[in-house]
Amino acid sequence: MYESVNWSEDGTPHSPRFMDRYHSCAGGLAQAETVFVAGCGLPGNWRGKTQFTVLETGFGLGLNFLSTWSAWETDPQRCDQLHFYSVEAYPVSSADMVRAVGAVAPSEGDKADLGRIQSLAQQLASVWQGLSPGIHTFHFAQGHVVLTLAVGEVGQVLPALDCQADAVFLDGFSPSINPDMWSVSTLQAVALHCRAGTTLATYTIAKSVREGLKQLGFLVTKCKGLPPKRDRLEAIFQPS
Ligand SMILES: C[S@@+](CC[C@H](N)C(=O)[O-])C[C@H]1O[C@@H](n2cnc3c(N)ncnc32)[C@H](O)[C@@H]1O
C-alpha cells in the first residue's frame, strides 16, 4: 500500500499524514535545482571525481533525485558514477511520482529539461514496485547512476546505511511537524556519513537545525532563498 498524496487545484502535492506540502510553492523542480543541487555545489563538486555520493533524508516524490540525475546526465564533466542514497518511511506510488514531474510550472525550466526529467521519471516508475521495508537498490544509465533507497523510519535505517556522503540533502517536512527528520540523533547519524568537506543543503533555517548542525561540526551559512522563501541553508562539514 503506497502513501496517499493529495493534489491541490494548482497541482501542489500535499501529505495528508503530515498536513504539509511536499515542496515549496515555487515548484518541486525549482526547489530541487536551487536549494539542493546548486546548494550543495553541484554540478561543480562532482567534476574530476570517479564516484560521487549524495545522501538524502526524505525521498518523497523523487524530485531531488530526478533533478540530480538530470544535472549529472547533462554535465559533460560529470563523475563516472553517481550514487544517490535516500531514506523514506512512506513511499508514494509511481503514478504520483510521474504526476509530480508533470505538474511543474512552465517557469520551472525549458521544454527540453522537462522532457528529459519526465523520461527519467518514467524510468524510475518502471522499477518502482515491492517497496517493502529494507534496502532497495536500482541501477540506471548502464549502472552509472545508482539509487539506494532505505525504506523505514529514519531513526532506524539512516544509522545503518553503508555510505560516505559527498553531499547531503536534508528534506523532511517542516521541522515543527516532522521533528524526527531533524532530531539531534538524525543529524548525528547524518554527520557519521560525512567526511571533511561534505556539503549540505536544506530549505529550512530553523534555529534548532542550524544549532544542531553547528554542534556537529558543520559551518552553516544562511543564503538567499527561493522566493517566496527568504532564506535557505548551505553548510560544509569541517569537524575539528
Ligand atoms: C518534503 S518530503 C521529501 C520530498 C523529496 N525530497 C522530493 O524530492 O520529492 C519529506 C519526506 O520525508 C518522509 N518522512 C517523514 N518522516 C519520516 C521518518 N520519520 N522517517 C523516514 N521518512 C520520513 C515523508 O514521507 C516525505 O516523503
PDB file of C-alpha atoms and ligand atoms in Angstrom:
ATOM      1  CA  MET A   1       0.000   0.000   0.000  1.00  0.00           C
ATOM      2  CA  TYR A   2       1.502   3.327  -1.080  1.00  0.00           C
ATOM      3  CA  GLU A   3       1.301   6.597   0.819  1.00  0.00           C
ATOM      4  CA  SER A   4      -1.630   8.852  -0.158  1.00  0.00           C
ATOM      5  CA  VAL A   5      -0.865  12.179  -1.775  1.00  0.00           C
ATOM      6  CA  ASN A   6      -3.472  14.937  -2.066  1.00  0.00           C
ATOM      7  CA  TRP A   7      -3.220  17.209  -5.095  1.00  0.00           C
ATOM      8  CA  SER A   8      -4.470  20.758  -4.775  1.00  0.00           C
ATOM      9  CA  GLU A   9      -6.048  22.572  -7.706  1.00  0.00           C
ATOM     10  CA  ASP A  10      -2.798  24.366  -8.560  1.00  0.00           C
ATOM     11  CA  GLY A  11      -1.026  20.986  -8.836  1.00  0.00           C
ATOM     12  CA  THR A  12       0.770  21.085  -5.487  1.00  0.00           C
ATOM     13  CA  PRO A  13       1.195  17.719  -3.723  1.00  0.00           C
ATOM     14  CA  HIS A  14       0.291  17.542  -0.020  1.00  0.00           C
ATOM     15  CA  SER A  15       0.738  14.861   2.615  1.00  0.00           C
ATOM     16  CA  PRO A  16      -2.473  14.070   4.500  1.00  0.00           C
ATOM     17  CA  ARG A  17      -0.354  12.277   7.142  1.00  0.00           C
ATOM     18  CA  PHE A  18       1.826  15.316   7.907  1.00  0.00           C
ATOM     19  CA  MET A  19      -0.536  18.058   6.696  1.00  0.00           C
ATOM     20  CA  ASP A  20       2.314  19.684   4.797  1.00  0.00           C
ATOM     21  CA  ARG A  21       3.196  20.251   1.145  1.00  0.00           C
ATOM     22  CA  TYR A  22       5.902  18.068  -0.443  1.00  0.00           C
ATOM     23  CA  HIS A  23       7.791  21.087  -1.744  1.00  0.00           C
ATOM     24  CA  SER A  24       7.864  24.855  -1.965  1.00  0.00           C
ATOM     25  CA  CYS A  25       5.009  26.601  -3.745  1.00  0.00           C
ATOM     26  CA  ALA A  26       7.693  27.819  -6.189  1.00  0.00           C
ATOM     27  CA  GLY A  27       7.712  24.277  -7.600  1.00  0.00           C
ATOM     28  CA  GLY A  28       9.386  20.972  -6.794  1.00  0.00           C
ATOM     29  CA  LEU A  29      11.960  21.050  -9.577  1.00  0.00           C
ATOM     30  CA  ALA A  30      12.830  24.707  -8.960  1.00  0.00           C
ATOM     31  CA  GLN A  31      13.387  23.870  -5.292  1.00  0.00           C
ATOM     32  CA  ALA A  32      15.424  20.778  -6.133  1.00  0.00           C
ATOM     33  CA  GLU A  33      17.686  22.678  -8.523  1.00  0.00           C
ATOM     34  CA  THR A  34      18.142  25.824  -6.452  1.00  0.00           C
ATOM     35  CA  VAL A  35      18.049  24.681  -2.854  1.00  0.00           C
ATOM     36  CA  PHE A  36      19.536  21.186  -3.084  1.00  0.00           C
ATOM     37  CA  VAL A  37      21.572  20.627  -6.270  1.00  0.00           C
ATOM     38  CA  ALA A  38      23.084  24.115  -6.509  1.00  0.00           C
ATOM     39  CA  GLY A  39      23.039  24.446  -2.693  1.00  0.00           C
ATOM     40  CA  CYS A  40      25.453  21.513  -2.479  1.00  0.00           C
ATOM     41  CA  GLY A  41      27.762  22.965  -5.136  1.00  0.00           C
ATOM     42  CA  LEU A  42      26.637  20.672  -7.953  1.00  0.00           C
ATOM     43  CA  PRO A  43      27.494  20.020 -10.684  1.00  0.00           C
ATOM     44  CA  GLY A  44      30.932  21.547  -9.941  1.00  0.00           C
ATOM     45  CA  ASN A  45      31.724  19.369  -6.924  1.00  0.00           C
ATOM     46  CA  TRP A  46      31.461  16.055  -8.748  1.00  0.00           C
ATOM     47  CA  ARG A  47      33.801  17.103 -11.554  1.00  0.00           C
ATOM     48  CA  GLY A  48      37.153  15.341 -11.501  1.00  0.00           C
ATOM     49  CA  LYS A  49      35.805  12.559  -9.272  1.00  0.00           C
ATOM     50  CA  THR A  50      35.274   8.926 -10.230  1.00  0.00           C
ATOM     51  CA  GLN A  51      32.351   8.492  -7.889  1.00  0.00           C
ATOM     52  CA  PHE A  52      30.098  10.976  -6.107  1.00  0.00           C
ATOM     53  CA  THR A  53      27.640  10.132  -3.344  1.00  0.00           C
ATOM     54  CA  VAL A  54      24.542  12.076  -2.339  1.00  0.00           C
ATOM     55  CA  LEU A  55      22.660  11.246   0.857  1.00  0.00           C
ATOM     56  CA  GLU A  56      19.085  12.481   1.257  1.00  0.00           C
ATOM     57  CA  THR A  57      16.612  12.354   4.124  1.00  0.00           C
ATOM     58  CA  GLY A  58      13.088  12.054   2.667  1.00  0.00           C
ATOM     59  CA  PHE A  59      12.767  10.621  -0.863  1.00  0.00           C
ATOM     60  CA  GLY A  60       9.152  11.763  -1.221  1.00  0.00           C
ATOM     61  CA  LEU A  61       8.200  12.227  -4.876  1.00  0.00           C
ATOM     62  CA  GLY A  62      11.787  11.730  -6.021  1.00  0.00           C
ATOM     63  CA  LEU A  63      12.166  15.232  -7.450  1.00  0.00           C
ATOM     64  CA  ASN A  64      15.549  15.841  -5.834  1.00  0.00           C
ATOM     65  CA  PHE A  65      16.816  12.526  -7.169  1.00  0.00           C
ATOM     66  CA  LEU A  66      15.487  13.174 -10.683  1.00  0.00           C
ATOM     67  CA  SER A  67      16.877  16.690 -10.703  1.00  0.00           C
ATOM     68  CA  THR A  68      20.312  15.457  -9.569  1.00  0.00           C
ATOM     69  CA  TRP A  69      20.286  12.676 -12.164  1.00  0.00           C
ATOM     70  CA  SER A  70      19.303  15.176 -14.865  1.00  0.00           C
ATOM     71  CA  ALA A  71      22.084  17.603 -13.842  1.00  0.00           C
ATOM     72  CA  TRP A  72      24.538  14.683 -13.955  1.00  0.00           C
ATOM     73  CA  GLU A  73      23.292  13.497 -17.350  1.00  0.00           C
ATOM     74  CA  THR A  74      23.700  16.911 -18.967  1.00  0.00           C
ATOM     75  CA  ASP A  75      27.121  17.685 -17.480  1.00  0.00           C
ATOM     76  CA  PRO A  76      29.929  16.869 -19.944  1.00  0.00           C
ATOM     77  CA  GLN A  77      32.366  16.842 -16.988  1.00  0.00           C
ATOM     78  CA  ARG A  78      30.282  14.538 -14.784  1.00  0.00           C
ATOM     79  CA  CYS A  79      31.807  11.937 -12.471  1.00  0.00           C
ATOM     80  CA  ASP A  80      31.757   8.360 -13.718  1.00  0.00           C
ATOM     81  CA  GLN A  81      29.255   7.153 -11.128  1.00  0.00           C
ATOM     82  CA  LEU A  82      26.563   8.981  -9.185  1.00  0.00           C
ATOM     83  CA  HIS A  83      25.283   7.100  -6.136  1.00  0.00           C
ATOM     84  CA  PHE A  84      22.165   8.570  -4.520  1.00  0.00           C
ATOM     85  CA  TYR A  85      21.120   7.230  -1.119  1.00  0.00           C
ATOM     86  CA  SER A  86      17.772   8.203   0.346  1.00  0.00           C
ATOM     87  CA  VAL A  87      15.599   7.319   3.307  1.00  0.00           C
ATOM     88  CA  GLU A  88      11.808   7.093   3.151  1.00  0.00           C
ATOM     89  CA  ALA A  89       9.281   5.663   5.607  1.00  0.00           C
ATOM     90  CA  TYR A  90       6.193   6.168   3.448  1.00  0.00           C
ATOM     91  CA  PRO A  91       6.856   5.568  -0.283  1.00  0.00           C
ATOM     92  CA  VAL A  92       4.337   7.151  -2.637  1.00  0.00           C
ATOM     93  CA  SER A  93       3.050   5.405  -5.784  1.00  0.00           C
ATOM     94  CA  SER A  94       4.879   5.613  -9.097  1.00  0.00           C
ATOM     95  CA  ALA A  95       1.773   7.340 -10.530  1.00  0.00           C
ATOM     96  CA  ASP A  96       2.173  10.176  -8.021  1.00  0.00           C
ATOM     97  CA  MET A  97       5.900  10.461  -8.780  1.00  0.00           C
ATOM     98  CA  VAL A  98       5.221  10.792 -12.505  1.00  0.00           C
ATOM     99  CA  ARG A  99       2.381  13.218 -11.824  1.00  0.00           C
ATOM    100  CA  ALA A 100       4.717  15.405  -9.717  1.00  0.00           C
ATOM    101  CA  VAL A 101       7.040  15.882 -12.668  1.00  0.00           C
ATOM    102  CA  GLY A 102       4.119  16.584 -14.996  1.00  0.00           C
ATOM    103  CA  ALA A 103       2.724  19.161 -12.575  1.00  0.00           C
ATOM    104  CA  VAL A 104       5.679  21.561 -12.704  1.00  0.00           C
ATOM    105  CA  ALA A 105       5.092  25.158 -13.716  1.00  0.00           C
ATOM    106  CA  PRO A 106       6.258  26.206 -17.211  1.00  0.00           C
ATOM    107  CA  SER A 107       8.524  28.741 -15.500  1.00  0.00           C
ATOM    108  CA  GLU A 108      10.455  25.902 -13.923  1.00  0.00           C
ATOM    109  CA  GLY A 109      12.581  25.047 -16.893  1.00  0.00           C
ATOM    110  CA  ASP A 110      12.718  24.874 -20.614  1.00  0.00           C
ATOM    111  CA  LYS A 111      10.861  22.196 -22.518  1.00  0.00           C
ATOM    112  CA  ALA A 112      13.964  20.112 -23.158  1.00  0.00           C
ATOM    113  CA  ASP A 113      14.786  19.961 -19.425  1.00  0.00           C
ATOM    114  CA  LEU A 114      11.243  18.977 -18.551  1.00  0.00           C
ATOM    115  CA  GLY A 115      11.110  16.365 -21.291  1.00  0.00           C
ATOM    116  CA  ARG A 116      14.346  14.815 -20.035  1.00  0.00           C
ATOM    117  CA  ILE A 117      13.203  14.747 -16.402  1.00  0.00           C
ATOM    118  CA  GLN A 118       9.863  13.251 -17.406  1.00  0.00           C
ATOM    119  CA  SER A 119      11.683  10.476 -19.237  1.00  0.00           C
ATOM    120  CA  LEU A 120      13.889   9.850 -16.169  1.00  0.00           C
ATOM    121  CA  ALA A 121      10.724   9.740 -14.031  1.00  0.00           C
ATOM    122  CA  GLN A 122       9.311   7.051 -16.349  1.00  0.00           C
ATOM    123  CA  GLN A 123      12.472   5.011 -15.880  1.00  0.00           C
ATOM    124  CA  LEU A 124      12.186   5.348 -12.109  1.00  0.00           C
ATOM    125  CA  ALA A 125       8.482   4.464 -12.218  1.00  0.00           C
ATOM    126  CA  SER A 126       9.228   1.305 -14.223  1.00  0.00           C
ATOM    127  CA  VAL A 127      11.296  -0.193 -11.371  1.00  0.00           C
ATOM    128  CA  TRP A 128       9.212   1.236  -8.510  1.00  0.00           C
ATOM    129  CA  GLN A 129       7.464  -1.772  -7.036  1.00  0.00           C
ATOM    130  CA  GLY A 130       7.509  -4.033  -3.992  1.00  0.00           C
ATOM    131  CA  LEU A 131       8.965  -1.371  -1.725  1.00  0.00           C
ATOM    132  CA  SER A 132       8.842  -3.362   1.499  1.00  0.00           C
ATOM    133  CA  PRO A 133      10.826  -2.107   4.496  1.00  0.00           C
ATOM    134  CA  GLY A 134      14.563  -2.520   3.918  1.00  0.00           C
ATOM    135  CA  ILE A 135      17.188  -1.576   1.366  1.00  0.00           C
ATOM    136  CA  HIS A 136      16.352  -1.391  -2.349  1.00  0.00           C
ATOM    137  CA  THR A 137      18.988  -0.678  -4.982  1.00  0.00           C
ATOM    138  CA  PHE A 138      18.181   0.417  -8.536  1.00  0.00           C
ATOM    139  CA  HIS A 139      20.620   0.864 -11.417  1.00  0.00           C
ATOM    140  CA  PHE A 140      20.129   3.364 -14.230  1.00  0.00           C
ATOM    141  CA  ALA A 141      22.229   4.762 -17.094  1.00  0.00           C
ATOM    142  CA  GLN A 142      24.054   1.438 -17.589  1.00  0.00           C
ATOM    143  CA  GLY A 143      24.982   1.380 -13.895  1.00  0.00           C
ATOM    144  CA  HIS A 144      26.435   4.899 -13.847  1.00  0.00           C
ATOM    145  CA  VAL A 145      23.541   6.124 -11.704  1.00  0.00           C
ATOM    146  CA  VAL A 146      22.637   4.063  -8.637  1.00  0.00           C
ATOM    147  CA  LEU A 147      19.735   4.746  -6.285  1.00  0.00           C
ATOM    148  CA  THR A 148      19.791   3.077  -2.878  1.00  0.00           C
ATOM    149  CA  LEU A 149      16.504   3.605  -1.095  1.00  0.00           C
ATOM    150  CA  ALA A 150      16.239   2.677   2.575  1.00  0.00           C
ATOM    151  CA  VAL A 151      12.564   2.156   3.317  1.00  0.00           C
ATOM    152  CA  GLY A 152      11.860   2.641   7.009  1.00  0.00           C
ATOM    153  CA  GLU A 153      11.898   5.071   9.895  1.00  0.00           C
ATOM    154  CA  VAL A 154      14.802   7.489   9.643  1.00  0.00           C
ATOM    155  CA  GLY A 155      15.958   6.658  13.189  1.00  0.00           C
ATOM    156  CA  GLN A 156      16.337   3.004  12.259  1.00  0.00           C
ATOM    157  CA  VAL A 157      17.540   2.979   8.679  1.00  0.00           C
ATOM    158  CA  LEU A 158      19.768   6.055   8.454  1.00  0.00           C
ATOM    159  CA  PRO A 159      22.413   4.948  11.000  1.00  0.00           C
ATOM    160  CA  ALA A 160      22.595   1.520   9.333  1.00  0.00           C
ATOM    161  CA  LEU A 161      23.305   2.843   5.807  1.00  0.00           C
ATOM    162  CA  ASP A 162      26.719   1.956   4.475  1.00  0.00           C
ATOM    163  CA  CYS A 163      27.697   5.179   2.725  1.00  0.00           C
ATOM    164  CA  GLN A 164      30.021   8.137   2.919  1.00  0.00           C
ATOM    165  CA  ALA A 165      28.365  11.223   1.514  1.00  0.00           C
ATOM    166  CA  ASP A 166      29.946  13.952  -0.594  1.00  0.00           C
ATOM    167  CA  ALA A 167      26.691  15.935  -0.435  1.00  0.00           C
ATOM    168  CA  VAL A 168      23.658  15.813   1.845  1.00  0.00           C
ATOM    169  CA  PHE A 169      20.091  16.942   1.131  1.00  0.00           C
ATOM    170  CA  LEU A 170      18.013  17.390   4.307  1.00  0.00           C
ATOM    171  CA  ASP A 171      14.407  17.274   3.107  1.00  0.00           C
ATOM    172  CA  GLY A 172      11.947  16.187   5.757  1.00  0.00           C
ATOM    173  CA  PHE A 173       8.676  18.026   6.129  1.00  0.00           C
ATOM    174  CA  SER A 174       8.760  21.188   8.204  1.00  0.00           C
ATOM    175  CA  PRO A 175      10.749  20.620  11.449  1.00  0.00           C
ATOM    176  CA  SER A 176       7.817  21.761  13.616  1.00  0.00           C
ATOM    177  CA  ILE A 177       5.541  18.997  12.304  1.00  0.00           C
ATOM    178  CA  ASN A 178       8.096  16.337  11.379  1.00  0.00           C
ATOM    179  CA  PRO A 179      10.639  16.560  14.230  1.00  0.00           C
ATOM    180  CA  ASP A 180      12.009  13.017  13.778  1.00  0.00           C
ATOM    181  CA  MET A 181      13.611  14.051  10.484  1.00  0.00           C
ATOM    182  CA  TRP A 182      15.509  16.899  12.182  1.00  0.00           C
ATOM    183  CA  SER A 183      16.232  15.492  15.642  1.00  0.00           C
ATOM    184  CA  VAL A 184      19.676  15.600  17.198  1.00  0.00           C
ATOM    185  CA  SER A 185      20.008  11.856  16.650  1.00  0.00           C
ATOM    186  CA  THR A 186      19.065  12.174  12.959  1.00  0.00           C
ATOM    187  CA  LEU A 187      21.595  14.965  12.450  1.00  0.00           C
ATOM    188  CA  GLN A 188      24.206  12.891  14.314  1.00  0.00           C
ATOM    189  CA  ALA A 189      23.531   9.944  12.013  1.00  0.00           C
ATOM    190  CA  VAL A 190      23.905  12.264   9.008  1.00  0.00           C
ATOM    191  CA  ALA A 191      27.247  13.563  10.325  1.00  0.00           C
ATOM    192  CA  LEU A 192      28.506   9.992  10.757  1.00  0.00           C
ATOM    193  CA  HIS A 193      28.061   9.548   6.996  1.00  0.00           C
ATOM    194  CA  CYS A 194      30.013  12.743   6.180  1.00  0.00           C
ATOM    195  CA  ARG A 195      33.703  13.447   5.571  1.00  0.00           C
ATOM    196  CA  ALA A 196      35.551  16.734   5.917  1.00  0.00           C
ATOM    197  CA  GLY A 197      34.312  18.872   3.035  1.00  0.00           C
ATOM    198  CA  THR A 198      30.907  17.233   2.609  1.00  0.00           C
ATOM    199  CA  THR A 199      28.397  19.882   1.585  1.00  0.00           C
ATOM    200  CA  LEU A 200      24.848  20.005   2.942  1.00  0.00           C
ATOM    201  CA  ALA A 201      21.750  21.889   1.847  1.00  0.00           C
ATOM    202  CA  THR A 202      18.233  22.374   3.110  1.00  0.00           C
ATOM    203  CA  TYR A 203      15.284  24.716   2.672  1.00  0.00           C
ATOM    204  CA  THR A 204      14.789  25.393   6.379  1.00  0.00           C
ATOM    205  CA  ILE A 205      16.692  27.829   8.537  1.00  0.00           C
ATOM    206  CA  ALA A 206      15.040  26.629  11.765  1.00  0.00           C
ATOM    207  CA  LYS A 207      17.270  27.551  14.682  1.00  0.00           C
ATOM    208  CA  SER A 208      17.280  24.026  16.084  1.00  0.00           C
ATOM    209  CA  VAL A 209      18.607  22.700  12.749  1.00  0.00           C
ATOM    210  CA  ARG A 210      21.265  25.406  12.435  1.00  0.00           C
ATOM    211  CA  GLU A 211      22.445  24.931  16.018  1.00  0.00           C
ATOM    212  CA  GLY A 212      22.344  21.136  15.752  1.00  0.00           C
ATOM    213  CA  LEU A 213      24.481  21.199  12.611  1.00  0.00           C
ATOM    214  CA  LYS A 214      26.959  23.676  14.125  1.00  0.00           C
ATOM    215  CA  GLN A 215      27.435  21.496  17.196  1.00  0.00           C
ATOM    216  CA  LEU A 216      28.269  18.549  14.963  1.00  0.00           C
ATOM    217  CA  GLY A 217      30.995  20.444  13.104  1.00  0.00           C
ATOM    218  CA  PHE A 218      29.162  21.970  10.156  1.00  0.00           C
ATOM    219  CA  LEU A 219      29.933  25.532   9.060  1.00  0.00           C
ATOM    220  CA  VAL A 220      26.454  26.869   8.388  1.00  0.00           C
ATOM    221  CA  THR A 221      25.518  29.736   6.068  1.00  0.00           C
ATOM    222  CA  LYS A 222      22.119  31.337   5.573  1.00  0.00           C
ATOM    223  CA  CYS A 223      21.638  32.059   1.861  1.00  0.00           C
ATOM    224  CA  LYS A 224      19.051  33.860  -0.219  1.00  0.00           C
ATOM    225  CA  GLY A 225      16.067  31.548  -0.557  1.00  0.00           C
ATOM    226  CA  LEU A 226      13.901  30.578  -3.477  1.00  0.00           C
ATOM    227  CA  PRO A 227      11.053  33.156  -3.469  1.00  0.00           C
ATOM    228  CA  PRO A 228       8.696  33.404  -1.700  1.00  0.00           C
ATOM    229  CA  LYS A 229      11.024  31.927   0.968  1.00  0.00           C
ATOM    230  CA  ARG A 230      13.537  34.464   2.161  1.00  0.00           C
ATOM    231  CA  ASP A 231      16.305  32.087   3.195  1.00  0.00           C
ATOM    232  CA  ARG A 232      17.737  28.634   2.761  1.00  0.00           C
ATOM    233  CA  LEU A 233      20.716  26.884   4.324  1.00  0.00           C
ATOM    234  CA  GLU A 234      24.055  25.729   2.983  1.00  0.00           C
ATOM    235  CA  ALA A 235      26.650  24.019   5.155  1.00  0.00           C
ATOM    236  CA  ILE A 236      30.005  22.319   4.909  1.00  0.00           C
ATOM    237  CA  PHE A 237      31.311  19.652   7.271  1.00  0.00           C
ATOM    238  CA  GLN A 238      34.514  20.769   8.969  1.00  0.00           C
ATOM    239  CA  PRO A 239      34.904  18.663  12.094  1.00  0.00           C
ATOM    240  CA  SER A 240      37.658  19.805  14.417  1.00  0.00           C
TER     241      SER A 240
HETATM  242  C1  LIG B   1       9.333  17.079   1.933  1.00  0.00           C
HETATM  243  S1  LIG B   1       9.100  15.383   1.594  1.00  0.00           S
HETATM  244  C2  LIG B   1      10.535  14.979   0.617  1.00  0.00           C
HETATM  245  C3  LIG B   1      10.497  15.475  -0.793  1.00  0.00           C
HETATM  246  C4  LIG B   1      11.526  14.791  -1.679  1.00  0.00           C
HETATM  247  N1  LIG B   1      12.874  15.001  -1.263  1.00  0.00           N
HETATM  248  C5  LIG B   1      11.364  15.046  -3.157  1.00  0.00           C
HETATM  249  O1  LIG B   1      12.345  15.382  -3.840  1.00  0.00           O
HETATM  250  O2  LIG B   1      10.251  14.878  -3.666  1.00  0.00           O
HETATM  251  C6  LIG B   1       9.545  14.618   3.136  1.00  0.00           C
HETATM  252  C7  LIG B   1       9.563  13.114   3.098  1.00  0.00           C
HETATM  253  O3  LIG B   1      10.041  12.629   4.363  1.00  0.00           O
HETATM  254  C8  LIG B   1       9.359  11.425   4.673  1.00  0.00           C
HETATM  255  N2  LIG B   1       9.410  11.195   6.126  1.00  0.00           N
HETATM  256  C9  LIG B   1       8.779  11.909   7.098  1.00  0.00           C
HETATM  257  N3  LIG B   1       9.053  11.403   8.322  1.00  0.00           N
HETATM  258  C10 LIG B   1       9.879  10.356   8.124  1.00  0.00           C
HETATM  259  C11 LIG B   1      10.526   9.464   9.027  1.00  0.00           C
HETATM  260  N4  LIG B   1      10.346   9.541  10.343  1.00  0.00           N
HETATM  261  N5  LIG B   1      11.343   8.523   8.506  1.00  0.00           N
HETATM  262  C12 LIG B   1      11.539   8.453   7.150  1.00  0.00           C
HETATM  263  N6  LIG B   1      10.938   9.270   6.251  1.00  0.00           N
HETATM  264  C13 LIG B   1      10.122  10.216   6.722  1.00  0.00           C
HETATM  265  C14 LIG B   1       7.942  11.705   4.181  1.00  0.00           C
HETATM  266  O4  LIG B   1       7.217  10.521   3.986  1.00  0.00           O
HETATM  267  C15 LIG B   1       8.185  12.502   2.915  1.00  0.00           C
HETATM  268  O5  LIG B   1       8.153  11.683   1.778  1.00  0.00           O
END
